[in-house]
CSV table of C-alpha atoms and ligand atoms in Angstrom, one decimal:
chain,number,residue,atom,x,y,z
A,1093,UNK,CA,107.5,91.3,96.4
A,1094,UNK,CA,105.7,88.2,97.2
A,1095,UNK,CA,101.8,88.6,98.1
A,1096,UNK,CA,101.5,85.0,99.3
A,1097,UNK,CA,103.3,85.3,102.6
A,1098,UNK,CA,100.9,85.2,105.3
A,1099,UNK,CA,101.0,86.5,108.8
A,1100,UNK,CA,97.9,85.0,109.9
A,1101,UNK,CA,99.3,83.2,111.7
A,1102,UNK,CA,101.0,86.3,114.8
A,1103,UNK,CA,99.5,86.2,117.6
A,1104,UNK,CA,99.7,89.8,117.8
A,1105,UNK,CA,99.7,92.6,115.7
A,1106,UNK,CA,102.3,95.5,116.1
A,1107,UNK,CA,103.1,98.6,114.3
A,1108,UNK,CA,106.7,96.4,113.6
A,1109,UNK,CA,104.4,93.4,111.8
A,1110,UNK,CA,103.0,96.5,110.2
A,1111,UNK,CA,106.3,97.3,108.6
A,1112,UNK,CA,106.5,94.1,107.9
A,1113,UNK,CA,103.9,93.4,106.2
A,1114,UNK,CA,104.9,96.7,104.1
A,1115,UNK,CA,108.6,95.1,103.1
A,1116,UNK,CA,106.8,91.5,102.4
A,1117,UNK,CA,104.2,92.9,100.1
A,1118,UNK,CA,101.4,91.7,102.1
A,1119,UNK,CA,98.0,94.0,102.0
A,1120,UNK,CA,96.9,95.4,105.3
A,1121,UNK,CA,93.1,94.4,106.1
A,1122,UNK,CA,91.7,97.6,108.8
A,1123,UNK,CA,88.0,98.1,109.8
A,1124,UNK,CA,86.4,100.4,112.0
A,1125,UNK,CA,84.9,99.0,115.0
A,1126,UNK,CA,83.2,100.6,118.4
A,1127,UNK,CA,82.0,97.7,120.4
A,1128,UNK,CA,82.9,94.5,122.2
A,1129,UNK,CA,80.5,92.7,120.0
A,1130,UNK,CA,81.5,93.3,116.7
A,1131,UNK,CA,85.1,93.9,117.7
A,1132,UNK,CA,85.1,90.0,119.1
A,1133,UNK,CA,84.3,88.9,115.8
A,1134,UNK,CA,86.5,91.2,113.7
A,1135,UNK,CA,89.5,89.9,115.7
A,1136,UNK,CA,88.5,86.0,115.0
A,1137,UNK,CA,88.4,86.7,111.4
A,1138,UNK,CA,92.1,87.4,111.5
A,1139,UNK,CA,91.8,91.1,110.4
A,1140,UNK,CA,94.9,93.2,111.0
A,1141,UNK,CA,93.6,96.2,112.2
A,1142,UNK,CA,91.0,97.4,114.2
A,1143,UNK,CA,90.2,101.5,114.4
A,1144,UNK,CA,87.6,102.6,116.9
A,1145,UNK,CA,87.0,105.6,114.5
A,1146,UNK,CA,85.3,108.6,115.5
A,1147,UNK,CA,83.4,107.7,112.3
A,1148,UNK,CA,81.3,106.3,115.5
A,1149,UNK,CA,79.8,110.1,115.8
A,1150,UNK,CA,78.0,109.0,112.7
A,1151,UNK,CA,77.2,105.6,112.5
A,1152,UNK,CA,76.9,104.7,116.2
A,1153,UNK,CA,75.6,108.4,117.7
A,1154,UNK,CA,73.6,109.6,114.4
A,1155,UNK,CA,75.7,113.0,114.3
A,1156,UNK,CA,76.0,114.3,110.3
A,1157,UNK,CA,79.6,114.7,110.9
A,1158,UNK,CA,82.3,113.9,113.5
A,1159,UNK,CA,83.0,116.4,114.8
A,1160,UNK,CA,80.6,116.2,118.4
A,1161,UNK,CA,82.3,113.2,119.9
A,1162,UNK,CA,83.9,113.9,122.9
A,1163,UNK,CA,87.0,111.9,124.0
A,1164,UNK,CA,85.0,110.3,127.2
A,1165,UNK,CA,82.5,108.8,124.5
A,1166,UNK,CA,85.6,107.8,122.8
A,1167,UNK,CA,87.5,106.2,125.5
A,1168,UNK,CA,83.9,103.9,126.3
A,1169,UNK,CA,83.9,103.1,123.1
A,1170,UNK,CA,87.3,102.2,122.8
A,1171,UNK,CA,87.8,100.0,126.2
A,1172,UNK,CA,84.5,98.0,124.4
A,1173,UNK,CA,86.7,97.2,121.4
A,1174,UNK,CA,90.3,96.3,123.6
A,1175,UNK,CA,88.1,94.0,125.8
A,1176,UNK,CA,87.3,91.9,122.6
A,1177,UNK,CA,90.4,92.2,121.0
A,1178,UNK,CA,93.4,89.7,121.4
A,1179,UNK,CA,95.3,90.1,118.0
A,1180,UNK,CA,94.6,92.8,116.0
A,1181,UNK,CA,96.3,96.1,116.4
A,1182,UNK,CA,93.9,98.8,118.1
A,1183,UNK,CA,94.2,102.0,116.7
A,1184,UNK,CA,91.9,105.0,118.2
A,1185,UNK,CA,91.4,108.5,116.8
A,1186,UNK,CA,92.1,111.5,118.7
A,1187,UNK,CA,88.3,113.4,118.5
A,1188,UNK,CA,87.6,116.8,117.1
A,1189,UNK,CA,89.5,119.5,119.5
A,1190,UNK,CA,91.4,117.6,121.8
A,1191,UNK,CA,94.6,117.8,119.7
A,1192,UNK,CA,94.2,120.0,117.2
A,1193,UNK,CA,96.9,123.5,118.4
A,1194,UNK,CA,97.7,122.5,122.1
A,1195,UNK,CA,99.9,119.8,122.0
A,1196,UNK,CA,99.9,119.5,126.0
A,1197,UNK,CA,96.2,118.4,125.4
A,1198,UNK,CA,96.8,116.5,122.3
A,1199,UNK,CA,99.7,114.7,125.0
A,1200,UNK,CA,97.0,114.2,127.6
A,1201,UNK,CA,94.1,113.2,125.5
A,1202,UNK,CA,96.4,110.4,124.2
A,1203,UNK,CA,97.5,109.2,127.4
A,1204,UNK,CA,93.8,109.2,128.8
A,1205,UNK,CA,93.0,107.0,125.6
A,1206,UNK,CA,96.0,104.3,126.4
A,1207,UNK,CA,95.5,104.2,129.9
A,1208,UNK,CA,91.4,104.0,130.1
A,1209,UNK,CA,90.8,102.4,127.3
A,1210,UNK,CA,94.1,99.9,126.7
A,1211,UNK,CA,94.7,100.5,122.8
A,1212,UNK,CA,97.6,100.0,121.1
A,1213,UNK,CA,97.7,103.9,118.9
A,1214,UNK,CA,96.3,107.0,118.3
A,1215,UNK,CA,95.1,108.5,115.0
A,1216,UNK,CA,95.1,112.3,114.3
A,1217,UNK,CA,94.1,114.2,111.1
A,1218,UNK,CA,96.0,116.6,109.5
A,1219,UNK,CA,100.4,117.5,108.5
A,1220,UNK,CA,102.1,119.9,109.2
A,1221,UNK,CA,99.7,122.0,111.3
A,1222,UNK,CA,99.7,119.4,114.0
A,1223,UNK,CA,103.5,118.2,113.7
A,1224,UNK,CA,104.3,119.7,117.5
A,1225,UNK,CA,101.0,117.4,118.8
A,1226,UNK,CA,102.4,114.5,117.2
A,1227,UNK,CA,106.1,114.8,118.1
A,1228,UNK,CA,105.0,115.2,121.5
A,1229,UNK,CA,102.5,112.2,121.8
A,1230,UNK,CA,105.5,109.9,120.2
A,1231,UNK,CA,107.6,111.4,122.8
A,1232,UNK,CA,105.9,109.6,125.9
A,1233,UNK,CA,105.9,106.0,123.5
A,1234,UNK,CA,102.9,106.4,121.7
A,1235,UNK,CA,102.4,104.9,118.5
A,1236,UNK,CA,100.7,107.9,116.1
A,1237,UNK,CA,98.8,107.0,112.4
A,1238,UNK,CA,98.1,109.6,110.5
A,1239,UNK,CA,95.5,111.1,108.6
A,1240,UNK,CA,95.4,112.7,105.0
A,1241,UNK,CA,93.5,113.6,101.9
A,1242,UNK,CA,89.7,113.9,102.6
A,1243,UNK,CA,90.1,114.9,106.9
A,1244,UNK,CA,86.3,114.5,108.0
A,1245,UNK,CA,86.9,116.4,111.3
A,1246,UNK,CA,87.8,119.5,108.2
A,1247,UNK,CA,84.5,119.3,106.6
A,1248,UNK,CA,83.7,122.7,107.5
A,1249,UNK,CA,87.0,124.1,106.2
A,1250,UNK,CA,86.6,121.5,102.9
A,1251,UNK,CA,82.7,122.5,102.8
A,1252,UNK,CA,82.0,119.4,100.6
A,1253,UNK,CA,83.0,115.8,100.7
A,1254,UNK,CA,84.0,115.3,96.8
A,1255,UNK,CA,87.6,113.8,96.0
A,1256,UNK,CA,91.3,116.1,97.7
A,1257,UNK,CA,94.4,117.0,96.5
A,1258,UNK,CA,93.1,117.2,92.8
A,1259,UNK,CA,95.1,120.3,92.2
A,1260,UNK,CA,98.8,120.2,92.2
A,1261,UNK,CA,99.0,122.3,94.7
A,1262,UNK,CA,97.2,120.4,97.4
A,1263,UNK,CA,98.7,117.4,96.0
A,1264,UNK,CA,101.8,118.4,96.7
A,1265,UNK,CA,101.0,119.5,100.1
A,1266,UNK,CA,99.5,116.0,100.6
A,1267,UNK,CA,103.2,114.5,99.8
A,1268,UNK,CA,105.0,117.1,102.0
A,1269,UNK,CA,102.8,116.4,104.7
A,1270,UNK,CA,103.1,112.8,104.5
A,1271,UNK,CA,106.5,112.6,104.7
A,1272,UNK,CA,106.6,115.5,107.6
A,1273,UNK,CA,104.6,112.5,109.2
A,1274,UNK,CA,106.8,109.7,108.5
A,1275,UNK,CA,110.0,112.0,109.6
A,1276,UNK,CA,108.0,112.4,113.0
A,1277,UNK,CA,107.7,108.8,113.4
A,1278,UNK,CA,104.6,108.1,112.6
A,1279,UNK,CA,103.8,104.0,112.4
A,1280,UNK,CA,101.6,104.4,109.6
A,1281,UNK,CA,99.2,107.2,107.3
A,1282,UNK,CA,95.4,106.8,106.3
A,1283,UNK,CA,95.2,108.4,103.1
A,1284,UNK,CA,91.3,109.3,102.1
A,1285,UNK,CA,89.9,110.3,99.1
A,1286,UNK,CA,92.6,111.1,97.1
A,1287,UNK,CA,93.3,110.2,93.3
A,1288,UNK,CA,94.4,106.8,93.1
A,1289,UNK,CA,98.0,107.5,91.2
A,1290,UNK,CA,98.3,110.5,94.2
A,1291,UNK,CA,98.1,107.2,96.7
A,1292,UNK,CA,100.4,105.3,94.2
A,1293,UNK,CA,103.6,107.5,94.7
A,1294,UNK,CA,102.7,108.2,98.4
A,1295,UNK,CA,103.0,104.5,98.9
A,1296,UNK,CA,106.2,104.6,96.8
A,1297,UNK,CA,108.0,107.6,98.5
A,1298,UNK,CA,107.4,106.6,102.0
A,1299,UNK,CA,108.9,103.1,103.9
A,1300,UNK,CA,105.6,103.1,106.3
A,1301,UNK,CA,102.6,101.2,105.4
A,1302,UNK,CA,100.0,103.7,103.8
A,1303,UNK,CA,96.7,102.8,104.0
A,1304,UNK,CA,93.8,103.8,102.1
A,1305,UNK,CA,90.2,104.7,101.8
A,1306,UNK,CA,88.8,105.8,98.1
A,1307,UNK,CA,93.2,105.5,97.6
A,1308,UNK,CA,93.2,103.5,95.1
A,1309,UNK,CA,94.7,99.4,95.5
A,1310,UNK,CA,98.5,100.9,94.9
A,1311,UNK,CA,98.5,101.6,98.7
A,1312,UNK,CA,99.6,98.9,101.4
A,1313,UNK,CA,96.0,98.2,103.0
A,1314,UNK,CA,92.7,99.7,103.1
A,1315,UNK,CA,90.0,100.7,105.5
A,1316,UNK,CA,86.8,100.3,105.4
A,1317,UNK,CA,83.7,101.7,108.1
A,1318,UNK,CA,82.4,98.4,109.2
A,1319,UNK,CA,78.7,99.4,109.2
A,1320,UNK,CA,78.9,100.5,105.9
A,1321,UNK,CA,80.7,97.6,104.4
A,1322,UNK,CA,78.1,95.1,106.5
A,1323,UNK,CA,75.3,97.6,104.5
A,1324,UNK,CA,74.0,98.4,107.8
A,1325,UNK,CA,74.4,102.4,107.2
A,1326,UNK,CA,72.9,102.5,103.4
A,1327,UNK,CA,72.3,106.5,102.7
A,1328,UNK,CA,76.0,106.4,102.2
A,1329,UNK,CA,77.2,105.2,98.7
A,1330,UNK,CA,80.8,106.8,97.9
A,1331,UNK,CA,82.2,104.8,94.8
A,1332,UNK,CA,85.1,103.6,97.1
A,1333,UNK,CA,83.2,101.6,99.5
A,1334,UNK,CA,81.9,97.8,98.6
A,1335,UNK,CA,79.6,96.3,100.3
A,1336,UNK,CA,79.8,92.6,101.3
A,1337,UNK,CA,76.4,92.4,103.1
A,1338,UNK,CA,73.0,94.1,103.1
A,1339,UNK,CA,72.8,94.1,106.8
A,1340,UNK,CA,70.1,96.1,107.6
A,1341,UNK,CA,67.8,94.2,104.7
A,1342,UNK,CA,68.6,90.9,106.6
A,1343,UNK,CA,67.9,92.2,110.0
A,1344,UNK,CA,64.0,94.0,108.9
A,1345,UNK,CA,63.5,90.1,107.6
A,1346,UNK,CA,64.5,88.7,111.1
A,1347,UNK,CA,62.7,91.5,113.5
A,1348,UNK,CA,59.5,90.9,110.8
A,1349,UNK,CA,59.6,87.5,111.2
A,1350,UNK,CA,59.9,88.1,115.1
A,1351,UNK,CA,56.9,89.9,115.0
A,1352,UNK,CA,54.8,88.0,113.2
A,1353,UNK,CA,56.1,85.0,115.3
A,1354,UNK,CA,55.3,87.1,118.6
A,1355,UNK,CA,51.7,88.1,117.7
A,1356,UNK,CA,50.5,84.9,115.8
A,1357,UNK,CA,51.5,83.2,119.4
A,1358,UNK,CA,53.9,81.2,117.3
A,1359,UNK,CA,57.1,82.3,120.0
A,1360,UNK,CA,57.7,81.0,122.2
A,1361,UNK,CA,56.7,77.2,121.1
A,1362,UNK,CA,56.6,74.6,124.0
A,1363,UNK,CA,60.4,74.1,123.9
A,1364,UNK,CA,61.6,77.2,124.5
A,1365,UNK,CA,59.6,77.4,127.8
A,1366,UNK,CA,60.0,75.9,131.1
B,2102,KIV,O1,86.7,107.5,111.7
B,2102,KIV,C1,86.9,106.7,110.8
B,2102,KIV,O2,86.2,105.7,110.6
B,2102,KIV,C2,88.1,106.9,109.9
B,2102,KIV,C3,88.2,106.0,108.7
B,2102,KIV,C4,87.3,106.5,107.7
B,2102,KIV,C5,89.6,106.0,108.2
B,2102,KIV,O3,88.9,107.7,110.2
């Protein structure tokens, strides 16, 4: 395995360069994203993934948990994204209850989500208990990630956010389920929250790329939620996440200093008038 082979240089990004990637040893960079804006700027960095996560429940709608995004709010946010996205692979999760037992609506939610918002995947949560959604949603040509280990739209079910599958017997469920997913014909798994030698053999056992959150690095790629890698969200400190920027420090300092500049009749100065 050679990690210096680069493929910066597609000009799109499939689930096939995906695979790709996996076979050539080359990490998977994914980041959540739920606007034109920031998605614009993702794609120009050269980042393989994008995933309009319903993580947006939280950081863009202030909900405590995902589950109260509907799959209109969804769709908005995800047609923002494709429209500033040229190269990166748009992934967008299937919200809270419109997958989860009817796989009819778990079909037609994903087709709304393709055809309104022009992504390139869905994402559910969950193994075998949502094997007939998936199946079905691959059946009309839809690429399908998956989603493992610490579920957030199970938080009521989990009733606690600390690390999965630390017993063996959710451990091995986690393993089943995984490869229940890859047999489907899933493109990819998220795995979150797990122990990091769980996302080792995961990685190991299956051929599509795994990607993690709080995995551990023996994984293919990781994800990270955007606003709280750019320290814009800063209650939220899990031990997985690093953060590369103290975003919302930096922006007090600029609205402060636009402020003082706007009541000290220092803005606008003679040339920014007409
Ligand atoms: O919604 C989301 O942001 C996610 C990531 C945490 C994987 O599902």
């Amino acid at each position: 395995m050679s990690s210096s082979i680069s493929f910066r240089n597609v000009t799109k990004v499939t689930t096939h360069i995906l695979q790709e990637m996996k076979l050539k040893g080359e990490k998977i960079a994914m980041l959540t994203a739920y606007d034109y804006s920031f998605a614009r700027i993702l794609d120009s960095t050269g980042i393989d993934v994008i995933l309009v996560g319903d993580s947006a429940s939280n950081v863009m709608a202030g909900h405590t948990s995902t589950l109260p995004i509907t799959l209109n709010e969804m769709i908005y946010h995800a047609s923002s994204v494709v429209r500033g996205v040229k190269r990166a692979l748009v992934v967008v999760d299937l919200p809270f209850g419109t997958y989860q037992g009817n796989s009819k609506e778990a079909l037609n939610s994903s087709i709304r989500i393709m055809k309104e918002s022009g992504a390139d995947a869905v994402k559910l949560e969950g193994g075998k208990e949502i094997l007939e959604s998936v199946d079905r949603i691959l059946s009309a040509g839809i690429p399908v990630m998956g989603h493992l280990g610490l579920t957030p739209q199970s938080i009521h079910k989990f009733g606690t956010y600390v690390v999965r599958a630390t017993s063996e017997e959710e451990a091995a469920k986690l393993v089943d389920d995984a490869h229940l997913l890859e047999k489907s014909g899933c493109f990819s798994v998220v795995l979150e929250k797990i122990p990091a030698t769980l996302g080792s053999r995961v990685t190991k056992e299956l051929k599509i790329p795994i990607i993690g959150i709080g995995a551990g690095n023996h994984v293919d790629g990781q994800v990270l939620v955007l606003h709280d890698m750019l320290g814009i969200t800063t209650e939220f400190s899990p031990r997985f996440l690093r953060r590369y920027l103290n975003l919302s420090e930096e922006i007090r300092g600029a609205v402060n200093s636009y402020i003082n500049d706007v009541k000290t009749i220092d803005f606008p100065n003679e040339k920014e008038q007409y």
